[in-house]
Amino acid sequence: MPASTLGSCSAVYARSMGQPLVDRFARVHRDLRISLTDRCSLRCTYCMPEQGNEWLARQSILTLDEIVEVATVAAAAGITTFRLTGGEPLLRTDIVEIVRRLAALETATGRMQIAMTTNGIRLPEVLPDLVDAGLTRLNISLDTLDRDRFRALTRRDRLEDVLDGIRAAQASGLRPLKINAVAMRGVNDDELVDLVAFAVAHDAQMRFIEQMPLDAGHTWDRSTMVTRDEILEALAARWALEPVPGRGGAPAEQWRLDGGPHTVGVIASVTAPFCGACDRMRLTADGQLRNCLFSIDEYDLLPVLRSDASTELRAAEVDRVLRNCIAGKKAGHAIDDPGFLQPARGMNAIGG
Ligand code: SAM
Ligand code: SF4
């Protein structure tokens, strides 16, 4: 984008810089999920196709400096948490530097929270450096404890590597540690109790996610997905479940197991959507802002970040695009609407 074009639109919007990101439904946005890559060391069936994935062009992937440029404007607009995701965020060779630079950004309310969602595979190598750089929270995905199932589900024989990653996380001081599983009928729905027991043994919270229509193969079927109520019924056969109050904008509802201290979480995006309290927005690895996992619209930051305008003009324009994105946010994801369209990108390219 030429600098002159940027200059004329940015002057109008520079006034809004530093104001909170509030949408039409008075939702204040505090959480920016940053996808660092669409590549991954696994091929989970509910997320990516086995073959034939159309990868993002390498030259369109945001650099470390470009990510920090967006994050700096977002932090000034009230973002207090960056969640790093992907694809697999640990595949970025500059991951420690990304965490270090983002953790150094200031918020009005204290230390910037840097969370990460990962399949855990590179954690034993990099976790000490990530913690040193300022990582504050970790979610690790694990859908099954059975090696054959893991291989079938992820199309890779790497269960032991994930378990090593979870052990590394347990040994680190990062708490609360969370383990995420997508509950799937006929795949792992007989393992829900075992997964919770595994998490408890590793001083972690198990969180079950209802499967969402975000698979690259577009095979999701509402009638066969495992629901929140079914998950709770399975767990109630083993533990007394007591709801934990004070959920706020968090995606997971939580229950204490046998009075605590351990808890389990359920993210019921499909059967009990929590859009009314959503405070999240997303940045894809190729510089597209999204106001919802399920949105069809994207707001392109690449031309802004790669323009020859001054740092100040680019920042004003990034701020304008952030606000446009938030202004376009709908009340909810409308998965249940007859006209619902699944986003073209799979979960690995949106950032979970
Ligand atoms: N590779 C990392 C991982 O697996 O944790 C981060 C990216 S992954 C897309 C983020 C989260 O999205 C994971 O917990 C994964 O289980 C979840 N996920 C992926 N596809 C999903 C789907 N169709 N429905 C529900 N959750 C999904
Ligand atoms: Fe990779 Fe995470 Fe998607 Fe599995 S869910 S294929 S680990 S990005």
Coordinates of C-alpha atoms and ligand atoms in Angstrom, one line a residue:
M1 CA 0.0 0.0 0.0
P2 CA 1.5 3.4 -0.9
A3 CA 2.3 5.7 2.0
S4 CA 0.1 8.5 0.7
T5 CA -3.0 6.3 0.9
L6 CA -2.1 5.2 4.4
G7 CA -1.6 8.7 5.5
S8 CA -5.0 10.0 4.5
C9 CA -7.0 7.2 6.2
S10 CA -4.8 6.9 9.3
A11 CA -5.1 10.6 10.3
V12 CA -8.8 10.0 10.8
Y13 CA -8.4 7.0 13.0
A14 CA -5.3 8.0 15.0
R15 CA -7.6 9.6 17.6
S16 CA -9.0 6.1 18.5
M17 CA -5.6 4.7 19.3
G18 CA -5.3 3.5 22.9
Q19 CA -9.1 3.2 23.3
P20 CA -10.4 -0.3 24.2
L21 CA -11.6 -2.6 21.5
V22 CA -15.4 -2.7 22.1
D23 CA -17.8 -4.2 19.6
R24 CA -21.5 -3.4 18.8
F25 CA -22.6 -5.7 21.7
A26 CA -20.4 -4.0 24.3
R27 CA -17.9 -6.8 24.4
V28 CA -14.5 -5.6 25.3
H29 CA -11.7 -7.5 23.6
R30 CA -8.7 -8.5 25.8
D31 CA -7.4 -11.7 24.2
L32 CA -5.6 -11.9 20.8
R33 CA -4.8 -15.4 19.5
I34 CA -1.9 -15.3 17.2
S35 CA -1.4 -18.2 14.9
L36 CA 2.4 -18.5 14.2
T37 CA 2.2 -21.1 11.4
D38 CA -0.2 -23.4 9.6
R39 CA 2.4 -26.2 9.6
C40 CA 2.3 -29.0 12.0
S41 CA 4.1 -32.1 13.2
L42 CA 0.8 -34.0 13.4
R43 CA -2.2 -34.4 11.1
C44 CA -5.2 -34.6 13.5
T45 CA -8.2 -35.8 11.5
Y46 CA -10.5 -33.1 12.9
C47 CA -8.1 -30.3 11.9
M48 CA -6.1 -31.2 8.8
P49 CA -6.3 -33.4 5.8
E50 CA -3.8 -36.2 5.6
Q51 CA -2.5 -35.0 2.3
G52 CA -3.1 -32.2 -0.2
N53 CA -3.2 -29.4 2.3
E54 CA -2.8 -26.0 0.6
W55 CA -0.1 -24.4 2.8
L56 CA 0.1 -20.7 3.2
A57 CA 2.8 -19.2 1.0
R58 CA 6.0 -18.8 3.0
Q59 CA 6.5 -15.2 1.9
S60 CA 3.1 -14.3 3.4
I61 CA 3.9 -15.6 6.9
L62 CA 4.4 -12.8 9.4
T63 CA 7.9 -12.2 10.6
L64 CA 8.8 -11.7 14.2
D65 CA 9.0 -7.9 13.7
E66 CA 5.6 -7.8 12.0
I67 CA 4.0 -9.9 14.8
V68 CA 5.4 -7.5 17.4
E69 CA 4.2 -4.5 15.3
V70 CA 0.6 -5.7 15.4
A71 CA 0.9 -6.8 19.1
T72 CA 2.2 -3.4 20.1
V73 CA -0.9 -1.7 18.7
A74 CA -3.2 -4.4 20.2
A75 CA -1.6 -4.0 23.6
A76 CA -2.1 -0.3 23.5
A77 CA -5.8 -1.0 22.7
G78 CA -6.3 -3.1 25.8
I79 CA -5.2 -6.6 24.8
T80 CA -3.8 -8.3 28.0
T81 CA -3.3 -11.8 26.7
F82 CA -1.6 -13.2 23.6
R83 CA -2.3 -16.9 23.0
L84 CA 0.2 -18.4 20.6
T85 CA -1.2 -21.2 18.5
G86 CA -1.2 -22.6 15.0
G87 CA -0.6 -25.1 13.4
E88 CA 2.1 -26.0 15.8
P89 CA 3.6 -22.9 17.3
L90 CA 6.7 -24.7 18.5
L91 CA 7.7 -25.3 14.9
R92 CA 8.7 -21.6 14.6
T93 CA 12.5 -21.5 15.0
D94 CA 12.1 -18.0 16.5
I95 CA 9.5 -19.0 19.1
V96 CA 11.6 -18.0 22.1
E97 CA 12.2 -14.6 20.7
I98 CA 8.5 -14.2 19.9
V99 CA 7.6 -14.9 23.5
R100 CA 10.3 -12.6 24.8
R101 CA 9.3 -9.7 22.7
L102 CA 5.5 -10.1 23.3
A103 CA 6.1 -10.6 27.1
A104 CA 7.9 -7.2 27.2
L105 CA 4.9 -5.3 26.0
E106 CA 3.1 -3.2 28.6
T107 CA -0.5 -3.5 29.7
A108 CA -2.5 -1.1 31.8
T109 CA -3.3 -3.9 34.3
G110 CA 0.1 -5.5 34.9
R111 CA 2.2 -8.2 33.2
M112 CA 1.2 -9.3 29.7
Q113 CA -0.1 -12.9 29.8
I114 CA 1.6 -15.1 27.1
A115 CA -0.3 -18.4 26.7
M116 CA 0.4 -21.1 24.3
T117 CA -1.6 -24.0 22.9
T118 CA 0.7 -26.8 21.6
N119 CA 0.8 -30.5 20.8
G120 CA 3.7 -30.6 23.2
I121 CA 6.2 -32.3 20.9
R122 CA 9.1 -29.9 21.2
L123 CA 8.5 -28.9 24.8
P124 CA 11.3 -30.9 26.4
E125 CA 13.8 -28.9 24.3
V126 CA 12.4 -25.4 24.5
L127 CA 10.2 -25.1 27.7
P128 CA 13.0 -23.7 30.0
D129 CA 13.8 -21.0 27.5
L130 CA 10.2 -20.2 26.9
V131 CA 9.6 -19.8 30.7
D132 CA 12.7 -17.6 30.9
A133 CA 11.4 -15.5 28.0
G134 CA 8.1 -14.9 29.8
L135 CA 5.6 -17.7 28.9
T136 CA 2.9 -17.7 31.5
R137 CA 0.4 -20.4 30.6
L138 CA 0.4 -23.6 28.7
N139 CA -2.3 -25.8 27.1
I140 CA -1.2 -29.2 25.7
S141 CA -3.5 -31.2 23.4
L142 CA -3.8 -35.0 24.0
D143 CA -6.9 -36.9 22.8
T144 CA -6.0 -40.4 23.8
L145 CA -3.6 -42.4 25.9
D146 CA -3.5 -45.3 23.5
R147 CA -0.7 -45.5 21.1
D148 CA -2.6 -47.1 18.2
R149 CA -5.5 -44.7 18.6
F150 CA -3.1 -41.8 18.7
R151 CA -1.4 -42.9 15.5
A152 CA -4.8 -43.3 13.8
L153 CA -6.1 -40.0 15.0
T154 CA -3.0 -37.9 14.4
R155 CA -1.6 -40.0 11.5
R156 CA 1.8 -39.9 13.3
D157 CA 3.3 -42.4 15.8
R158 CA 4.3 -39.7 18.4
L159 CA 2.3 -40.4 21.6
E160 CA 5.5 -40.8 23.6
D161 CA 6.8 -37.5 22.4
V162 CA 3.6 -35.7 23.5
L163 CA 3.8 -37.5 26.9
D164 CA 7.4 -36.3 27.3
G165 CA 6.2 -32.8 26.6
I166 CA 3.5 -33.1 29.3
R167 CA 6.2 -34.4 31.8
A168 CA 8.3 -31.4 30.9
A169 CA 5.4 -29.1 31.5
Q170 CA 4.6 -30.8 34.9
A171 CA 8.2 -30.3 35.9
S172 CA 8.1 -26.6 35.0
G173 CA 6.5 -24.1 37.4
L174 CA 3.7 -23.1 34.9
R175 CA 0.3 -23.5 36.5
P176 CA -2.5 -23.9 35.9
L177 CA -1.4 -26.5 33.3
K178 CA -4.2 -27.6 31.0
I179 CA -4.6 -30.6 28.8
N180 CA -7.1 -30.4 25.9
A181 CA -9.0 -33.2 24.2
V182 CA -11.6 -33.1 21.5
A183 CA -14.2 -35.7 22.5
M184 CA -15.1 -37.9 19.6
R185 CA -17.7 -40.7 19.3
G186 CA -16.2 -44.1 18.7
V187 CA -12.7 -42.7 18.9
N188 CA -12.0 -41.6 22.5
D189 CA -15.4 -41.3 24.2
D190 CA -14.6 -44.4 26.3
E191 CA -11.4 -42.7 27.6
L192 CA -12.9 -39.6 29.2
V193 CA -12.4 -40.8 32.8
D194 CA -8.9 -42.1 32.1
L195 CA -7.9 -38.8 30.6
V196 CA -9.1 -36.9 33.6
A197 CA -7.2 -39.3 35.9
F198 CA -4.1 -38.8 33.8
A199 CA -4.4 -35.0 34.0
V200 CA -4.9 -35.1 37.8
A201 CA -1.8 -37.4 38.1
H202 CA 0.2 -34.7 36.2
D203 CA -1.2 -31.8 38.3
A204 CA -3.1 -30.5 35.3
Q205 CA -6.7 -29.7 34.4
M206 CA -8.3 -31.9 31.8
R207 CA -10.5 -29.9 29.4
F208 CA -12.8 -31.6 26.8
I209 CA -13.7 -29.6 23.7
E210 CA -16.9 -30.3 21.7
Q211 CA -15.8 -31.0 18.1
M212 CA -16.5 -28.0 15.9
P213 CA -17.1 -27.8 12.1
L214 CA -13.5 -26.7 11.3
D215 CA -12.0 -29.8 9.8
A216 CA -10.4 -29.3 6.4
G217 CA -12.3 -32.4 5.1
H218 CA -15.7 -30.8 6.0
T219 CA -16.9 -34.1 7.5
W220 CA -18.3 -32.7 10.8
D221 CA -21.8 -33.9 11.7
R222 CA -23.7 -32.4 14.6
S223 CA -25.8 -35.6 15.1
T224 CA -22.7 -37.7 15.9
M225 CA -20.6 -35.3 17.9
V226 CA -20.1 -35.9 21.7
T227 CA -22.0 -33.3 23.6
R228 CA -21.2 -31.5 26.9
D229 CA -24.0 -33.4 28.6
E230 CA -22.7 -36.7 27.5
I231 CA -19.2 -35.8 28.7
L232 CA -20.6 -34.8 32.1
E233 CA -22.6 -37.9 32.4
A234 CA -19.5 -40.1 31.8
L235 CA -17.5 -38.2 34.4
A236 CA -20.3 -38.2 37.0
A237 CA -20.1 -42.0 37.1
R238 CA -16.6 -41.6 38.6
W239 CA -16.6 -38.2 40.5
A240 CA -19.0 -35.9 42.2
L241 CA -19.0 -32.9 40.0
E242 CA -19.6 -29.5 41.6
P243 CA -19.8 -26.4 39.3
V244 CA -17.1 -23.7 39.8
P245 CA -18.7 -20.3 39.8
G246 CA -17.2 -17.1 38.2
R247 CA -16.5 -18.2 34.6
G248 CA -16.4 -14.7 33.2
G249 CA -15.5 -14.7 29.5
A250 CA -13.6 -18.1 29.7
P251 CA -14.5 -20.7 27.1
A252 CA -14.5 -23.6 29.6
E253 CA -17.1 -24.3 32.2
Q254 CA -15.4 -25.9 35.2
W255 CA -16.4 -28.5 37.8
R256 CA -14.6 -29.6 41.0
L257 CA -13.9 -33.3 41.2
D258 CA -15.0 -34.8 44.5
G259 CA -14.9 -31.4 46.2
G260 CA -11.5 -30.4 44.7
P261 CA -8.8 -29.3 44.5
H262 CA -8.7 -30.8 41.1
T263 CA -11.1 -29.6 38.4
V264 CA -12.3 -30.6 34.9
G265 CA -13.3 -28.2 32.1
V266 CA -15.7 -28.5 29.2
I267 CA -15.7 -26.2 26.2
A268 CA -19.2 -26.6 24.8
S269 CA -18.8 -24.3 21.7
V270 CA -21.6 -26.1 19.9
T271 CA -24.3 -27.1 22.4
A272 CA -23.8 -24.2 24.9
P273 CA -22.1 -21.4 23.0
F274 CA -20.4 -18.7 25.1
C275 CA -20.3 -16.0 22.4
G276 CA -22.1 -13.5 24.6
A277 CA -19.0 -13.1 26.8
C278 CA -16.4 -13.5 24.0
D279 CA -13.4 -11.3 24.4
R280 CA -11.2 -12.9 21.7
M281 CA -10.0 -12.0 18.3
R282 CA -7.5 -13.7 16.0
L283 CA -4.5 -13.0 13.8
T284 CA -3.6 -15.7 11.3
A285 CA -0.1 -16.6 10.4
D286 CA -0.5 -14.7 7.1
G287 CA -1.7 -11.5 8.7
Q288 CA -5.5 -11.8 8.5
L289 CA -7.5 -10.5 11.5
R290 CA -10.6 -12.5 12.3
N291 CA -13.2 -11.6 14.8
C292 CA -14.5 -15.2 15.3
L293 CA -13.3 -18.7 14.7
F294 CA -16.2 -19.2 12.4
S295 CA -16.2 -15.9 10.6
I296 CA -16.1 -15.8 6.8
D297 CA -14.6 -12.3 6.7
E298 CA -10.9 -11.5 7.2
Y299 CA -9.3 -8.1 7.6
D300 CA -5.9 -8.0 5.8
L301 CA -3.0 -6.5 7.6
L302 CA -0.2 -7.6 5.3
P303 CA -0.4 -4.6 2.9
V304 CA -0.2 -2.3 5.9
L305 CA 2.7 -4.1 7.5
R306 CA 4.6 -4.2 4.3
S307 CA 4.0 -0.7 3.1
D308 CA 6.7 1.9 3.0
A309 CA 4.9 4.3 5.3
S310 CA 6.4 5.5 8.6
T311 CA 6.2 3.4 11.8
E312 CA 3.6 5.8 13.2
L313 CA 1.4 5.7 10.1
R314 CA 1.5 2.0 10.0
A315 CA 0.6 1.8 13.6
A316 CA -2.4 4.1 13.1
E317 CA -3.5 1.9 10.2
V318 CA -3.1 -1.3 12.1
D319 CA -5.3 0.2 14.8
R320 CA -7.9 1.2 12.2
V321 CA -8.0 -2.4 10.8
L322 CA -8.3 -3.8 14.4
R323 CA -11.3 -1.6 15.0
N324 CA -12.9 -2.4 11.7
C325 CA -12.6 -6.1 12.5
I326 CA -14.2 -5.7 15.9
A327 CA -17.0 -3.5 14.4
G328 CA -17.9 -6.3 12.1
K329 CA -18.2 -8.9 14.8
K330 CA -21.5 -10.7 14.9
A331 CA -23.5 -11.6 18.1
G332 CA -22.6 -15.3 17.8
H333 CA -21.2 -18.1 15.6
A334 CA -24.6 -19.4 14.3
I335 CA -23.4 -22.9 13.8
D336 CA -27.0 -24.0 14.2
D337 CA -28.4 -21.7 11.5
P338 CA -29.5 -23.4 8.3
G339 CA -27.4 -21.0 6.3
F340 CA -24.2 -21.7 8.3
L341 CA -21.1 -21.8 6.1
Q342 CA -18.0 -23.5 7.4
P343 CA -14.9 -21.2 7.0
A344 CA -12.7 -22.1 4.0
R345 CA -9.6 -22.4 6.2
G346 CA -9.1 -25.5 8.4
M347 CA -8.4 -25.0 12.1
N348 CA -4.7 -25.3 11.6
A349 CA -4.7 -22.2 9.3
I350 CA -7.1 -20.2 11.5
G351 CA -5.4 -20.9 14.8
G352 CA -7.3 -22.8 17.5
Ligands
SAM1 N1 -1.1 -27.6 17.4 C1 -1.6 -27.1 18.6 C2 -2.4 -28.0 19.4 O1 -2.9 -29.0 18.8 O2 -2.6 -27.8 20.6 C3 -2.3 -25.7 18.5 C4 -3.2 -25.6 17.4 S1 -4.7 -26.6 17.5 C5 -5.6 -26.0 16.0 C6 -5.5 -25.8 18.8 C7 -6.6 -26.6 19.5 O3 -7.7 -26.7 18.5 C8 -6.3 -28.0 19.9 O4 -6.6 -28.2 21.2 C9 -7.1 -28.9 19.0 O5 -7.5 -30.1 19.7 C10 -8.3 -28.0 18.7 N2 -9.1 -28.3 17.5 C11 -8.6 -28.5 16.3 N3 -9.6 -28.8 15.4 C12 -10.7 -28.8 16.2 C13 -12.1 -29.0 15.9 N4 -12.6 -29.3 14.6 N5 -13.0 -28.9 16.9 C14 -12.6 -28.6 18.1 N6 -11.3 -28.4 18.5 C15 -10.4 -28.5 17.5
SF4_2 FE1 -1.6 -30.0 14.5 FE2 -2.9 -29.0 16.6 FE3 -4.2 -29.4 14.2 FE4 -3.4 -31.5 15.6 S1 -4.9 -30.0 16.3 S2 -3.1 -31.2 13.4 S3 -1.5 -30.9 16.6 S4 -2.6 -28.0 14.6

